[in-house]
Amino acid sequence: MLSDTPTLEEYLAYAADLTARGAAAFTAAADEDALETARIQFLGDKRGELLLLQRALGALPADSRRDAGRAFNDAKTRLTTTHDERQLTVRHATTRAPHLDLTMPARHRWQGAKHPVTVVIDEIVGIFRELGFTVALGPESESEWYNFGALNFPPDHPALDMHDTLYLGEGALLRTHTSPVQVRTLQRYAPPIRILAPGTAFRRDPFDASHAPAFAQIEGLAVDEGISFVDLKATLTHFAQRFFGKTRTRFRPSHFPFTEPSAEMDVECRLCGGAGCSACKGTGWMEILGSGLVHPSVLEAAGVDSERYTGWAFGMGPARIAMLRYDLPDIRLLYDSDMRFLQQVAE
Amino acid sequence: MNASVSWLSAFVDAGKSANELRDLLTAHTATVEEVVTLRADLAPIVVARVVEEAAHPDSDHLHVTKVDMGTGELLDVVCGAPNVAAGKLYPFAPTGTLLPNGIRIEKRKIRGQTSNGMLCSARELGLGDEHDGIMELDVDVAPGTHFLDAVPIGDKRLVIDVLPNRPDLLSHLGVAREVAAITGVALTLPDIGVSDIVVPEARRFRRAGNAGGIVMHLEDTRLASRYMGVVIRGVSVGPSPQWLVDRLAAIGARAINNVVDASNYVLHELGQPTHAFDLNKVDPLPKMPERTIVIRSAKDGESILTLDGVTRTLTSDVTVIADSMHPIAIAGVMGGRETEVDAATTDIFVEVANFDPSRTRRTRRAVGLSTDASYRFERGVDIALAPRALERVAALILSLAGGEITSPPVDLYAGDLPHTAIVLRVERVARVIGIPIEGERIAALLRSIGCMADVDDRGAAVHVVPPSWRRDLRIDADLIEDIARLHGYDALPDEIRPYRPGTSSDAPLWTLAARLRDALSAAGLFEARPTPFVAGDASHVRVLNPLAESEGHLRQTLLETLATRAEYNLSHMQRNVRLYEVGAAFAPGADALPDETMRVALLVMGDRDPAHFTNAKPSQFDEWDAKGLAEVVVRAVGVEQWSLERSHEGGDLLWTIVVDGAARGHVSRVRLDAPVWASPAFGVEFVLRAVSNGDVAPPGEHAHDEPVPPPPRTPEKYRPLPTTPASEFDLALLLPAGVSAAEVERVIRMAAGELLERLAAFDVYEGVGVDAGHRSVAWRLTLRHPERTLRDKEIEGRRAKILSALTSELNVRQRST
Ligand SMILES: [Zn+2]
């Protein structure tokens, strides 16, 4: 403590001591409360030690006041600065972030998606791409010749009937399958041909749970010298394993005007795994696609030498596969474009 | 085709179960879609032994018995049958069984004695009319065995999907032939007790002949390539025997009388439809000296009452069997009521014909009636089958209904066409199937299905004459199919062999569609795949035979169907709709084929962003979103020169998308049939390209060119990233009415020169402080010199130059603050 009538030397020594203690106290303060206690002790408005030091100035001889005043100012500056710096540090360390309830939901942007049928088509195309296939397209409005005649349909074939095919005029119709793309491609490109033709086909079927008047189809065609039924069977079996995972497949004799021999491929029923259930009528199998070797008449119709070249083709319905994949009870879900459905099955 | 397993076994005793037959036929011949267990209603019935039998204490005709049904405990059963005896086996219906006659067996007391089930008579099981007592079983099985397993009545039915190329499979004979070919077991005609009945040989004529009291006349051989008939006199029409009733029941047909049933039996056994007429009702008032039967086209307006009780008016499309007055049957479809065989019939005329397939189809369509007979004639009946079928049906009628044939049958037939052998090269077979198969093996496989097949001396070719019932075998490819399927598709290796890449690249439209789908999905839209049918009007392409008038036309634009889909969503209370489609649209063309274009379109309405607690009321999609999405489309398409030209028409059209000077699409408001709470909808439609539906080349020709690979996409090239700082300043400008933002930007760009790096309008204001009729629009300009920092004076200079150009050219001034 300073005496009531200190000498200059005493005053200067005390000021230095006060400054050192205050600075140490401020620096040692761990949080705002400790710093505030120290501030009141040293810089307090009523009884702070610095205030006492200032008051003590008046008790000094007049000739000492100049030097003492300077010492006081130094002490004040030093303590205030130290305090303020410490205050910033302590406040930053102890300040909490504004209250956030982190259980609240995230913010999103709208997510869009391709149609489930497109997803299936893309996946099929992707598998065949690995085997050298490219994509070919054709018109949905077709001539009777491309749709039937070139594909070896006899003129009185039931498919030509007005009950089954949607006609647009004399000799013009909405294609009933994607197979006309076979003929167009064979006319346009020389063999070897390895194409897939995804697209929409049409039948005069009213909408019901399993039929649509317009539906997706995907066609495959491979034509070259030496293409055989073994190529067909091996390639389609490979496809089935890649698409459905490990599954048994079987080929059954079938009939299409534009293939000979013709075969349909089944995979094990997706529902019962081959044990037999009501969906597969107890057979354990589900039909996936129709296929066959391209009928020589089709090659000839497209100007391709059927003695030199052979080929195979297949066709399947991605909508039916989408129904299996997404467990859809009704094919109309695929055509209604209900936002709730499209969001639900978005991949 | 419904085939009875037991009937097939009568043809070929291969010892295969129904499921084995299903798998064999499916693998080698035609798909068996289903195996139906017949008499499944008898599944609960078991074989039981009566262990003790005693008279009922309170009845003179009832018996009380102890019955062993294999459960280890004896049941008390009361039985009223006189023939019940201890030690014997009977069919037993345990409590809970629903009998075929609709009676449910319950535990009950009969005159004070408990009865737990019922010992059954044949009639109670629907197995005949025998009701003198319960059905005594002479079988060696343990009590408790299922009745169906113990007694050979549990036939199974194979439901076979017969495809149009194989009409020969529409009979038990045809299916049995395949079973024989697959299993190697010999085929014999079932024994139906007619082996010692002799039917006289038919006499052949070209167009007319007398079958003994009736003259048959085939007016036009285009109606029927063969027509046979026989007269049988003195028949007695009555019920058929049980075996015949059972055969017909097994395939789902009902017995009627012995004559009709014989005809029906032969139809399903051999695949040859036949028809019996009551001879005395044919031509009762003949114009000629004798009764006459004519195969001819109907005259327009003629009518006939058919067996189903319907009077049908005929047209010249219909082939009829007529007497000298009028039609008495619709050829190949159905007989007439007037000449129906009934209980009083004594003399019959039996027709065995081969009606023309396409003519039968026209007949069937004209009368709107399909029958088992018409189904077979439409697909083609074996021309050589008629004499066999006539012999079979006549013998069966003689055996079942008695009577006699007093005059030889008549066969109106021009004779077999000469067959030419198909030369099948062994090397070609190997090339097509993919594995080598020897000539002898090929010949053996083909012989197994009835072909004549001879291997030539060098073993290089097989000369094949297909059987009469396989008219689908015309060229070598047809034979190769049969070789492959008989060998077995599943026996071929699954080996992917080397291949050459194809000559065609991906269709550019496909690549483009994929890019668009990616871009629009990423923009938050969902792909739709609506059908292209619209109600439409004369501006649309008309569907000649639409399913409904509401779908009578094809869409001209994709937005037509997207709008319908948006309305569908609104009707399901979905106010946020974001849909796109890549698809085809159609406009009337120069001829019957429409002009087809591939397009992309999109429709957005509702919330621009998902609602969030930080954004409880998201703003709604507006014109600017649509404009932005149009730019997303155009960028994904990758065109170089494009612009969005604002519409001056007013109305719903907002912008036209112009590519290389031509309009290719538009951005518009979309009018919907929408509820009041719906937000406005905006659409974009863009034409990707025309799709040619014309001929690539004439039929039988090709147009092979050197393949032209698509040009590679030109990527955006790298430009050095700036190393000098940019300077930014804003201009708040007052635009008088009629001055567009685009004009202002053009002037700013001109005046600012190449230093201008970026120009963006960021604020628009109208109202207090802005003169009426004016808009205040603020632009931010970014200026940069590639090599050095711009000086303040330079920037000030540009600013002054821009403002002066704006004032002089557009009367646009800076807004005073
Ligand atoms: Zn199943």
XYZ file of C-alpha atoms in Angstrom, chain A residues 17-342:
326
model
C 4.246 -2.974 -9.159
C 0.558 -2.268 -9.734
C 0.996 -2.552 -13.483
C 2.800 -5.860 -13.155
C 0.256 -7.375 -10.786
C -2.709 -6.124 -12.808
C -1.323 -7.394 -16.092
C -0.609 -10.760 -14.482
C -4.097 -10.957 -13.010
C -5.741 -10.134 -16.320
C -3.619 -12.617 -18.216
C -4.331 -15.298 -15.669
C -8.106 -14.807 -15.850
C -9.538 -17.998 -17.390
C -12.994 -16.749 -18.168
C -15.063 -13.610 -18.252
C -16.048 -13.827 -14.602
C -12.438 -14.038 -13.395
C -11.467 -11.221 -15.717
C -14.306 -9.082 -14.389
C -13.185 -9.677 -10.792
C -9.666 -8.633 -11.725
C -10.978 -5.623 -13.628
C -12.925 -4.445 -10.565
C -9.811 -4.884 -8.427
C -7.546 -2.892 -10.704
C -9.734 -0.779 -12.942
C -12.883 -0.526 -10.805
C -14.697 2.872 -10.927
C -14.999 3.237 -7.184
C -12.235 1.436 -5.432
C -10.009 0.172 -8.187
C -6.294 0.262 -7.467
C -5.661 2.442 -10.521
C -8.186 4.953 -9.177
C -6.267 5.031 -5.892
C -3.043 5.554 -7.809
C -4.658 8.489 -9.608
C -5.839 10.016 -6.343
C -2.368 9.600 -4.851
C -1.084 12.017 -7.499
C -2.532 14.908 -5.522
C -0.526 14.010 -2.410
C 2.801 14.335 -4.230
C 4.912 17.437 -4.212
C 4.138 19.669 -7.170
C 7.493 19.112 -8.838
C 7.052 15.372 -8.817
C 3.637 15.336 -10.451
C 4.824 15.492 -14.025
C 6.884 12.313 -13.811
C 4.306 10.626 -11.609
C 1.527 11.577 -14.072
C 3.403 9.980 -16.879
C 3.868 6.834 -14.819
C 0.153 6.813 -14.052
C -0.765 7.165 -17.733
C 1.594 4.344 -18.653
C 0.067 2.115 -16.026
C -3.444 2.953 -17.156
C -2.683 2.325 -20.828
C -0.921 -0.909 -20.114
C -3.643 -2.272 -17.843
C -6.519 -1.195 -20.098
C -4.860 -2.707 -23.153
C -4.033 -5.924 -21.388
C -7.544 -6.173 -20.054
C -9.196 -5.489 -23.400
C -7.021 -7.976 -25.234
C -7.695 -10.603 -22.649
C -11.368 -9.816 -22.764
C -11.476 -10.524 -26.517
C -9.702 -13.836 -26.007
C -11.831 -14.933 -23.113
C -15.084 -13.838 -24.716
C -14.287 -15.672 -27.949
C -13.442 -18.827 -26.049
C -16.556 -18.823 -23.982
C -19.087 -17.493 -26.446
C -21.607 -20.198 -27.452
C -22.970 -20.439 -31.042
C -26.599 -19.292 -31.417
C -28.963 -22.137 -30.535
C -29.426 -24.713 -33.415
C -31.723 -27.714 -33.144
C -29.681 -30.102 -35.229
C -32.500 -32.585 -35.413
C -34.361 -30.337 -37.856
C -34.544 -31.636 -41.434
C -32.019 -30.912 -44.153
C -32.651 -28.568 -47.037
C -32.932 -30.158 -50.454
C -33.249 -29.256 -54.079
C -35.851 -30.966 -56.254
C -34.586 -34.298 -57.496
C -35.730 -35.535 -60.884
C -35.376 -38.958 -62.455
C -35.655 -40.951 -65.618
C -38.770 -43.010 -66.098
C -38.515 -46.548 -64.664
C -38.997 -47.967 -68.164
C -36.078 -45.847 -69.391
C -33.995 -47.102 -66.474
C -34.733 -50.679 -67.522
C -33.970 -49.928 -71.187
C -30.702 -48.217 -70.252
C -29.685 -51.197 -68.198
C -30.496 -53.632 -71.015
C -28.627 -51.450 -73.503
C -25.681 -51.250 -71.119
C -25.352 -55.027 -70.934
C -25.551 -55.484 -74.695
C -23.079 -52.661 -75.220
C -20.477 -54.808 -73.517
C -21.071 -57.252 -76.370
C -20.631 -54.711 -79.138
C -24.204 -53.610 -79.750
C -25.156 -50.050 -80.688
C -28.559 -48.369 -80.650
C -30.724 -47.928 -83.762
C -34.056 -46.139 -83.922
C -36.974 -46.075 -86.323
C -40.281 -44.282 -86.817
C -43.365 -45.108 -84.789
C -45.588 -44.454 -87.796
C -44.786 -47.157 -90.291
C -45.815 -48.559 -93.608
C -47.585 -51.879 -93.709
C -44.632 -53.260 -95.651
C -42.008 -52.531 -93.005
C -44.281 -53.636 -90.195
C -45.665 -56.829 -91.771
C -44.729 -57.608 -95.367
C -40.964 -57.366 -95.010
C -41.217 -59.389 -91.795
C -42.767 -62.343 -93.602
C -46.294 -61.908 -92.263
C -48.719 -63.580 -94.676
C -51.333 -61.120 -95.956
C -54.131 -62.871 -94.068
C -52.232 -63.039 -90.767
C -54.542 -62.157 -87.855
C -52.142 -59.411 -86.699
C -53.020 -57.395 -89.797
C -56.592 -57.306 -88.640
C -58.184 -53.964 -87.822
C -59.000 -55.479 -84.436
C -55.364 -55.734 -83.469
C -53.509 -52.986 -85.302
C -54.056 -49.220 -85.227
C -54.182 -47.963 -88.810
C -53.514 -44.396 -89.933
C -54.536 -44.816 -93.559
C -54.048 -46.967 -96.614
C -50.915 -48.986 -95.913
C -49.953 -46.767 -92.944
C -50.121 -47.799 -89.321
C -48.616 -47.417 -85.873
C -45.926 -50.064 -85.680
C -47.058 -53.109 -83.718
C -43.509 -53.978 -82.702
C -40.006 -52.529 -82.998
C -39.080 -55.203 -85.562
C -39.416 -52.842 -88.577
C -36.164 -51.303 -87.305
C -34.518 -54.630 -88.204
C -35.475 -54.180 -91.837
C -34.600 -50.481 -91.943
C -31.191 -51.142 -90.396
C -30.444 -54.052 -92.713
C -31.332 -51.891 -95.710
C -29.257 -48.985 -94.501
C -26.095 -50.692 -93.160
C -24.101 -53.557 -94.566
C -23.397 -56.525 -92.277
C -22.003 -57.076 -89.710
C -25.005 -55.668 -87.871
C -25.231 -55.602 -84.080
C -27.983 -53.305 -82.922
C -30.556 -52.758 -80.230
C -33.725 -50.895 -81.108
C -35.642 -49.527 -78.143
C -38.894 -47.747 -78.887
C -42.624 -47.537 -78.544
C -44.963 -50.022 -80.208
C -48.739 -50.006 -80.437
C -51.562 -52.530 -80.295
C -55.262 -52.065 -80.389
C -55.539 -53.173 -76.762
C -57.554 -51.093 -74.316
C -55.747 -50.180 -71.108
C -56.074 -52.752 -68.365
C -53.846 -53.957 -65.562
C -51.473 -55.700 -67.937
C -52.086 -54.100 -71.367
C -51.450 -50.681 -72.804
C -52.256 -49.437 -76.320
C -48.744 -47.980 -76.522
C -45.854 -49.715 -74.803
C -42.089 -49.850 -74.776
C -40.309 -52.597 -76.610
C -36.676 -53.345 -77.217
C -35.427 -55.300 -80.165
C -32.000 -56.800 -80.767
C -30.478 -57.911 -84.056
C -27.161 -59.506 -84.974
C -26.437 -60.360 -88.610
C -23.163 -61.600 -90.043
C -21.624 -64.594 -91.716
C -21.747 -67.614 -89.453
C -24.214 -66.327 -86.853
C -26.030 -69.318 -85.378
C -28.636 -70.367 -82.889
C -25.812 -71.046 -80.431
C -24.866 -67.338 -80.624
C -28.471 -66.423 -79.902
C -28.783 -68.769 -76.966
C -25.395 -67.918 -75.470
C -25.837 -64.162 -75.780
C -29.347 -64.093 -74.368
C -28.398 -66.419 -71.530
C -25.491 -64.130 -70.710
C -27.876 -61.190 -70.754
C -30.302 -62.924 -68.397
C -27.539 -63.687 -65.913
C -26.249 -60.142 -66.027
C -29.683 -58.580 -65.742
C -31.398 -60.854 -63.230
C -28.375 -62.157 -61.393
C -27.667 -65.828 -61.177
C -30.721 -67.534 -62.606
C -31.514 -70.609 -64.615
C -32.878 -69.970 -68.096
C -34.698 -72.128 -70.579
C -35.561 -71.829 -74.240
C -38.889 -73.024 -75.586
C -39.887 -73.501 -79.226
C -42.144 -70.708 -80.364
C -43.337 -69.123 -83.559
C -42.926 -65.689 -85.081
C -43.320 -65.043 -88.795
C -39.955 -63.283 -88.966
C -37.779 -65.869 -87.214
C -37.062 -69.510 -87.945
C -36.223 -71.285 -85.662
C -38.068 -69.296 -83.015
C -37.648 -69.552 -79.279
C -38.882 -67.882 -76.143
C -36.604 -67.479 -73.169
C -37.789 -67.969 -69.619
C -36.016 -67.193 -66.395
C -36.828 -68.661 -63.029
C -39.970 -67.074 -61.626
C -38.897 -63.956 -59.743
C -41.586 -64.517 -57.126
C -41.108 -68.157 -56.161
C -37.548 -68.718 -57.381
C -38.630 -71.659 -59.510
C -40.653 -73.558 -56.947
C -43.948 -72.791 -58.679
C -46.566 -70.287 -57.604
C -49.781 -68.797 -58.894
C -47.956 -66.050 -60.814
C -46.123 -68.637 -62.934
C -49.077 -71.072 -62.966
C -46.992 -73.566 -61.083
C -44.320 -73.837 -63.776
C -41.575 -71.989 -61.893
C -40.712 -70.016 -65.025
C -41.411 -66.571 -66.342
C -41.293 -65.598 -69.966
C -38.858 -62.773 -70.633
C -38.370 -62.498 -74.364
C -39.104 -63.901 -77.806
C -36.258 -64.616 -80.176
C -35.101 -66.588 -83.152
C -32.886 -66.715 -86.172
C -33.852 -64.091 -88.713
C -36.105 -65.690 -91.328
C -34.350 -65.826 -94.717
C -37.324 -63.954 -96.239
C -36.641 -61.015 -93.928
C -32.999 -60.830 -94.992
C -34.021 -61.047 -98.651
C -36.704 -58.383 -98.181
C -33.951 -56.069 -96.941
C -31.690 -56.926 -99.868
C -29.334 -59.081 -97.798
C -28.071 -62.398 -99.207
C -29.649 -64.993 -96.917
C -27.333 -67.731 -98.112
C -24.239 -65.840 -97.088
C -25.563 -64.107 -93.982
C -27.493 -65.416 -91.039
C -28.656 -63.579 -87.970
C -30.621 -63.680 -84.785
C -33.073 -61.284 -83.231
C -34.993 -60.879 -80.003
C -37.681 -58.635 -78.643
C -38.820 -57.942 -75.124
C -41.035 -55.630 -73.122
C -39.205 -53.329 -70.695
C -42.529 -52.338 -69.146
C -43.198 -55.913 -68.113
C -39.691 -56.133 -66.686
C -40.231 -52.841 -64.864
C -43.402 -54.310 -63.384
C -41.396 -57.245 -62.045
C -38.582 -55.013 -60.847
C -40.730 -52.511 -58.974
C -43.449 -54.983 -58.016
C -46.172 -53.084 -59.868
C -49.677 -54.514 -59.778
C -50.914 -52.441 -62.712
C -49.127 -51.394 -65.895
C -51.064 -48.121 -65.991
C -48.823 -46.820 -63.219
C -46.113 -46.564 -65.859
C -48.181 -44.336 -68.148
C -50.147 -42.176 -65.696
C -47.090 -40.013 -64.890
C -48.236 -39.617 -61.314
C -45.570 -37.510 -59.590
C -45.933 -39.542 -56.409
C -45.188 -42.773 -58.286
C -42.274 -41.325 -60.255
